[in-house]
Tab-separated table of C-alpha atoms and ligand atoms in Angstrom:
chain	number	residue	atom	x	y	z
A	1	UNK	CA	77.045	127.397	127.250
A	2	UNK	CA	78.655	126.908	124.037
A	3	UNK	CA	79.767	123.691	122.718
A	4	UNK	CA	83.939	123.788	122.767
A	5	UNK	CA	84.245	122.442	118.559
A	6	UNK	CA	86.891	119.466	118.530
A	7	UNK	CA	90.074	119.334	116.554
A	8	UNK	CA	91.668	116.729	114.801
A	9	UNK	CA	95.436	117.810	114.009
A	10	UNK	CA	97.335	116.548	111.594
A	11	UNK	CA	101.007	117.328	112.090
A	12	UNK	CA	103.914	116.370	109.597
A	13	UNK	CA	107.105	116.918	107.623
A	14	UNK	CA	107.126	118.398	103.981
A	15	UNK	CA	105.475	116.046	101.722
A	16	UNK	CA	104.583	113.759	103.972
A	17	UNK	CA	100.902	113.632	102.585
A	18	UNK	CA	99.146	115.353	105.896
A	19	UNK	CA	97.476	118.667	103.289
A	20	UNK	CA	95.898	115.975	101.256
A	21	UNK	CA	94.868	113.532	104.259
A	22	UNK	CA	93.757	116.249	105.969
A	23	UNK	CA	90.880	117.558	103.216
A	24	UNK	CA	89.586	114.797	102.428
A	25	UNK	CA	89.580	113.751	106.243
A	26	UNK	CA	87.600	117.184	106.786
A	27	UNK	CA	85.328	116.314	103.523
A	28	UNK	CA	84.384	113.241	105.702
A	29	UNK	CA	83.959	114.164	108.619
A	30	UNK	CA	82.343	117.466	107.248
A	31	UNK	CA	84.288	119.716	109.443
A	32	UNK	CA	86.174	122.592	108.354
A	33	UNK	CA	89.883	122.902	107.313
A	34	UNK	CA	92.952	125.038	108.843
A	35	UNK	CA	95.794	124.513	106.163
A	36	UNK	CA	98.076	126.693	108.567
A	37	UNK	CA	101.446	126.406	106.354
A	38	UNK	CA	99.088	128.463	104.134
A	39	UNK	CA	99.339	131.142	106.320
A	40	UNK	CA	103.328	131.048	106.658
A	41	UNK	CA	103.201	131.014	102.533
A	42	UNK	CA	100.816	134.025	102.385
A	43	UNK	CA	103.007	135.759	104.943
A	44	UNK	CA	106.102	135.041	102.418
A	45	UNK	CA	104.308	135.844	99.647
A	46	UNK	CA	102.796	139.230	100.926
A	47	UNK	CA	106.438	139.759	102.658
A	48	UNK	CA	108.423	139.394	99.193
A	49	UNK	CA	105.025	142.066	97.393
A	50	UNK	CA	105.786	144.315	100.074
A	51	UNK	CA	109.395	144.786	99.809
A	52	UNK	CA	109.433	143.630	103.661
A	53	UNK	CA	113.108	141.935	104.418
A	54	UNK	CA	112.701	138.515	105.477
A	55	UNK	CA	115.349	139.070	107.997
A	56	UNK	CA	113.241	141.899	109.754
A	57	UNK	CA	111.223	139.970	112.324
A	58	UNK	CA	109.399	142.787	113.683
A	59	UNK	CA	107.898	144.417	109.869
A	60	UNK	CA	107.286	140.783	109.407
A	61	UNK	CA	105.227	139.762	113.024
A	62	UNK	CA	103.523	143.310	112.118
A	63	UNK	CA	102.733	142.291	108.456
A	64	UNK	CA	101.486	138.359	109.755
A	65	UNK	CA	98.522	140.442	112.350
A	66	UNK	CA	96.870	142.050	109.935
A	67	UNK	CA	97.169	139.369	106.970
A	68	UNK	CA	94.192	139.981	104.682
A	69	UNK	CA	93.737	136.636	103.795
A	70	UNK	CA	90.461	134.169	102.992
A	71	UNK	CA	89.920	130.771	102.148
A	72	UNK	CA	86.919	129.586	100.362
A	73	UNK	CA	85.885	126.318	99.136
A	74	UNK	CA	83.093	127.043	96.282
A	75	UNK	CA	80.418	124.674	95.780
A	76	UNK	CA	81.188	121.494	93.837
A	77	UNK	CA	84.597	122.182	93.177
A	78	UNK	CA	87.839	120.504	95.315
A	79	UNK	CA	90.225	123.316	95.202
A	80	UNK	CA	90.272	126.084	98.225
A	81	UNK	CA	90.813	129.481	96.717
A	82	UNK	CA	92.708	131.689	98.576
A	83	UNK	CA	92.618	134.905	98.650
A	84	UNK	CA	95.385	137.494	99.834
A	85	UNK	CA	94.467	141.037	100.244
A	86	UNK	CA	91.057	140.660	97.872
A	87	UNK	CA	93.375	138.637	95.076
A	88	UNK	CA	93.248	135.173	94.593
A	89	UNK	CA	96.896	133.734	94.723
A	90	UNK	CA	96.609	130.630	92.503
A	91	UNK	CA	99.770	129.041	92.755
A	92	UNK	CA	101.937	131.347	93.538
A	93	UNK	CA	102.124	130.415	97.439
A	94	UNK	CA	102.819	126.656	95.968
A	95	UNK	CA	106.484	127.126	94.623
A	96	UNK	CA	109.337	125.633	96.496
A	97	UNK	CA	110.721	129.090	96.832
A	98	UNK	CA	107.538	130.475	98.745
A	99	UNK	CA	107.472	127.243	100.808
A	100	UNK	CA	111.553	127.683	101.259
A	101	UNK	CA	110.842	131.784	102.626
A	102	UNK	CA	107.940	130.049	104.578
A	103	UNK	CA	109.813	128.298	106.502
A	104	UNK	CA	112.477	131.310	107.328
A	105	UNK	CA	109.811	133.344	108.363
A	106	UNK	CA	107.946	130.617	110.257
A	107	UNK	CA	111.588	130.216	112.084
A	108	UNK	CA	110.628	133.803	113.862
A	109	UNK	CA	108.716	133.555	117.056
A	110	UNK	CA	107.258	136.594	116.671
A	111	UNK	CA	105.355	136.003	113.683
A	112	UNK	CA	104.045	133.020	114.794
A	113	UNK	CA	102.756	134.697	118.080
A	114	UNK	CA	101.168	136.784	115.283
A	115	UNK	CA	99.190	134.045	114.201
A	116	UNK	CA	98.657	132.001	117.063
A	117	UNK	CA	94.948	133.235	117.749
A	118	UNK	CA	94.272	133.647	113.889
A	119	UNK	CA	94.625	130.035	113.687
A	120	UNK	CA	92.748	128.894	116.950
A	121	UNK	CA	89.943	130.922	115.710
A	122	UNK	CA	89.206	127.888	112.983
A	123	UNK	CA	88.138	126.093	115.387
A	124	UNK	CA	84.302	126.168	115.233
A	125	UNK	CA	81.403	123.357	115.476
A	126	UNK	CA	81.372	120.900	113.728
A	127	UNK	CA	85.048	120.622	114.160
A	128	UNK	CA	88.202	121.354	112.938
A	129	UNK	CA	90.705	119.318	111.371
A	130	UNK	CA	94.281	121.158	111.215
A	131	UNK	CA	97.263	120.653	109.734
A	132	UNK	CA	100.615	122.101	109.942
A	133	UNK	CA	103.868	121.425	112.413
A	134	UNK	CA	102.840	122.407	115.525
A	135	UNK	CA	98.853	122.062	115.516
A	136	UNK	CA	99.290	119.171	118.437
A	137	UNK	CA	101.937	120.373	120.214
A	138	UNK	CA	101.544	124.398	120.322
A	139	UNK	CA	98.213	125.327	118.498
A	140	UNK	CA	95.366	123.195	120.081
A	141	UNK	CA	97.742	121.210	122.886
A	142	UNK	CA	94.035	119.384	123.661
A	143	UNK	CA	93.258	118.448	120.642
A	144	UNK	CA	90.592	115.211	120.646
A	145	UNK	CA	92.849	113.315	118.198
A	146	UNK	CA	96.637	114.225	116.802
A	147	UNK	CA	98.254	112.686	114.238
A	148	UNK	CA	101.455	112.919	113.039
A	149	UNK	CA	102.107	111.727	109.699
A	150	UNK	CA	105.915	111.172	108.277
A	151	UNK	CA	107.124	109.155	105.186
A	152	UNK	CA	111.350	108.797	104.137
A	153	UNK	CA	112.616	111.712	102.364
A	154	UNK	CA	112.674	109.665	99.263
A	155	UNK	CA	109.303	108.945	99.238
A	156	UNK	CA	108.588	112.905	99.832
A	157	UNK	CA	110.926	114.275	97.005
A	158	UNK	CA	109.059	112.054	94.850
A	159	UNK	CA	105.757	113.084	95.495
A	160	UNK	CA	106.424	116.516	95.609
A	161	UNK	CA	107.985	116.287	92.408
A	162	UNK	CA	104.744	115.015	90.742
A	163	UNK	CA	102.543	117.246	92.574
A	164	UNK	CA	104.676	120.268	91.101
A	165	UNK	CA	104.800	118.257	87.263
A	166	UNK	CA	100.852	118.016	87.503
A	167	UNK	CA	100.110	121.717	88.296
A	168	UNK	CA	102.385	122.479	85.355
A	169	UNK	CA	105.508	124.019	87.540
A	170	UNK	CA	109.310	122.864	86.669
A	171	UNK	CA	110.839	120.529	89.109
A	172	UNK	CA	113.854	118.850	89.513
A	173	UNK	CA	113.989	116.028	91.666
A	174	UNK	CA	117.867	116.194	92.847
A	175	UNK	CA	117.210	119.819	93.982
A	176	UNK	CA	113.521	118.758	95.735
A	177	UNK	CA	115.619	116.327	97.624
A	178	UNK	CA	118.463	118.550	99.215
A	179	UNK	CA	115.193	121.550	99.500
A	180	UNK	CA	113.266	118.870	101.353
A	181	UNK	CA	116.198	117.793	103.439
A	182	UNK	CA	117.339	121.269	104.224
A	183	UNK	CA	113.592	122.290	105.312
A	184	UNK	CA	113.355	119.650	107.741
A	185	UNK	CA	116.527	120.588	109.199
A	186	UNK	CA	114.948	123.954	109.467
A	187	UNK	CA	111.661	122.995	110.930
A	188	UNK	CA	112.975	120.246	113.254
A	189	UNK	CA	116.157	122.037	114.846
A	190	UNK	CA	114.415	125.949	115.008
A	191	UNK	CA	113.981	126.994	118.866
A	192	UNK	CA	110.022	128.066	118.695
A	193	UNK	CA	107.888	125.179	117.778
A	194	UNK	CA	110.261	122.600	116.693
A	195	UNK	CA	108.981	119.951	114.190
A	196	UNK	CA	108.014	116.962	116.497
A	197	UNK	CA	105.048	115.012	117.523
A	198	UNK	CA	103.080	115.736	120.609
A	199	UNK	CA	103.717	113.314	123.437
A	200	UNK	CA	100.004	112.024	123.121
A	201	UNK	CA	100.292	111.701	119.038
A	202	UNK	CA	99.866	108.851	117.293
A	203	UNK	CA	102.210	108.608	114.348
A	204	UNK	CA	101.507	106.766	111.390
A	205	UNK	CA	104.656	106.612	109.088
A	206	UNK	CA	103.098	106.649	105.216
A	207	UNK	CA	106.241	105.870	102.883
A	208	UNK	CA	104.046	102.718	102.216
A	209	UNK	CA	100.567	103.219	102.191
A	210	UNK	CA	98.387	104.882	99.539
A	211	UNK	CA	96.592	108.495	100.111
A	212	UNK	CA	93.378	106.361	100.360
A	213	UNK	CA	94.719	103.754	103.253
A	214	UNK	CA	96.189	106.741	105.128
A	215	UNK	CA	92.720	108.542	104.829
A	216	UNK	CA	91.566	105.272	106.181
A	217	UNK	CA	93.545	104.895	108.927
A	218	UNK	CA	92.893	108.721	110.266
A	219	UNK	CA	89.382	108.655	109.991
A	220	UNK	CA	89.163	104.768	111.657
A	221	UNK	CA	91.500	106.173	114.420
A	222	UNK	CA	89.289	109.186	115.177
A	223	UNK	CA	85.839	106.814	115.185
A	224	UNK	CA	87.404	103.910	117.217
A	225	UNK	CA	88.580	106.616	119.710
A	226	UNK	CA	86.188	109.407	119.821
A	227	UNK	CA	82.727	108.921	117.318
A	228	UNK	CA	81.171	105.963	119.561
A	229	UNK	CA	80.433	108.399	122.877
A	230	UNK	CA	79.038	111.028	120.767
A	231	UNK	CA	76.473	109.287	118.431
B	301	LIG	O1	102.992	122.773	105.170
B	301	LIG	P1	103.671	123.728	104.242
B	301	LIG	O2	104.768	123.107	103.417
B	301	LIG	O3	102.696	124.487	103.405
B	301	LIG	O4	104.378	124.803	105.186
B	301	LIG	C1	105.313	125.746	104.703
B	301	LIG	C2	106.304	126.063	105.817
B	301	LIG	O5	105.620	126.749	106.866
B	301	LIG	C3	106.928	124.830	106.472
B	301	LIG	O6	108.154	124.441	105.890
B	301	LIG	C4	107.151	125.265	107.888
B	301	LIG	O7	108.415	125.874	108.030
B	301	LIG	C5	106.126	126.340	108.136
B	301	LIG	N1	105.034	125.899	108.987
B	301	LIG	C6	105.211	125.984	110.348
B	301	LIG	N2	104.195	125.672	111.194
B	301	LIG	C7	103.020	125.248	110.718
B	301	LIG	C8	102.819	125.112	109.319
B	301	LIG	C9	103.863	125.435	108.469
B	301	LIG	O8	106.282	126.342	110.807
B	301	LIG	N3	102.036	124.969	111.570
């Protein structure tokens, strides 16, 4: 019998910290990684290359089956490359405007019923740690741990803003406010897989804690509840 692989999700708003808690949470635990906003940004990305309307839900759900996408973390080095048919994409699926046409097309049930298996297919021994807007809820409902990480919009803007300034892209920080404020809107009040925490999450509000006490928090959580019956 095969060993089912657990999950740790990590579920959030924009900015709210839960891509960077969540690698360094995998690094840890040395388990591996579904950054599953990725794959709504690769769909955008590949959409927009391939002249495919982001209105046209069907072209889109077709596009999102047969994404030709990897993710590989070479040795030694902290950065996932990602690679969309073959091509690395660098940045490009980073920009506020991919994220912004992510989160139209992640609106569109059928494209994420076009990735609903691609991303429980991450889940493989040692573990998986997840992280997205619906990993707890929709993804992996029995997930051993779920978190659901939020911080005020204030405190998202601004790190967003100096995530963008340190990999070299323009931001403005009015505009990252109303884009951040408009995308939770978007990803809160959609009908398929609102924004929200899962009724078993535990959510741990960050506008005040550093990257490293959040880490600390997620990874105390997960061995207080889960590491003691399984060493
Ligand atoms: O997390 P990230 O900002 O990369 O996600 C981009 C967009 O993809 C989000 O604004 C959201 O609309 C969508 N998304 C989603 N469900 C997920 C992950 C991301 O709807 N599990």
């Amino acid at each position: 019998m095969t060993e089912r692989a657990p999950v740790l999700t990590i579920d959030g708003p924009s900015g709210s910290g839960k891509g960077t808690i969540a690698t360094l949470v995998a690094r840890e635990l040395g388990w591996h990684l579904l950054d599953s906003g990725a794959l709504y940004r690769l769909v955008a990305l590949g959409a927009g290359r391939h002249n495919i309307d982001l209105a046209d839900a069907d072209s889109l759900a077709e596009y999102a089956a047969s994404l030709d996408v990897c993710f590989e973390l070479p040795p030694g080095t902290a950065e996932v490359v990602t690679r969309l048919e073959g091509l690395p994409v660098g940045d490009a699926i980073r920009s506020e405007t991919c994220g912004n046409a992510a989160s139209k097309v992640a609106a569109l049930g059928a494209v994420r019923q076009a990735l609903l298996q691609r991303q429980r297919d991450f889940r493989r021994t040692p573990g998986l740690v997840a992280d997205g807007r619906d990993m707890g809820t929709v993804v992996f409902p029995d997930a051993e741990l779920k978190i659901f990480l939020t911080a005020s919009v204030a405190e998202r803007a601004q790190r967003r803003y100096k995530q963008l300034i340190q990999k070299g892209i323009s931001a403005n920080l009015p505009d990252l406010l109303t884009e951040i404020a408009e995308r939770d809107a978007r990803d809160t009040q959609r009908t398929v897989s609102p924004l929200k925490p899962a009724d078993d999450a535990v959510v741990l509000d960050t506008s005040e804690l550093s990257i490293e006490e959040t880490r600390n928090r997620v990874i105390n959580l997960y061995r207080d509840r889960f590491a003691p019956s399984r060493q």
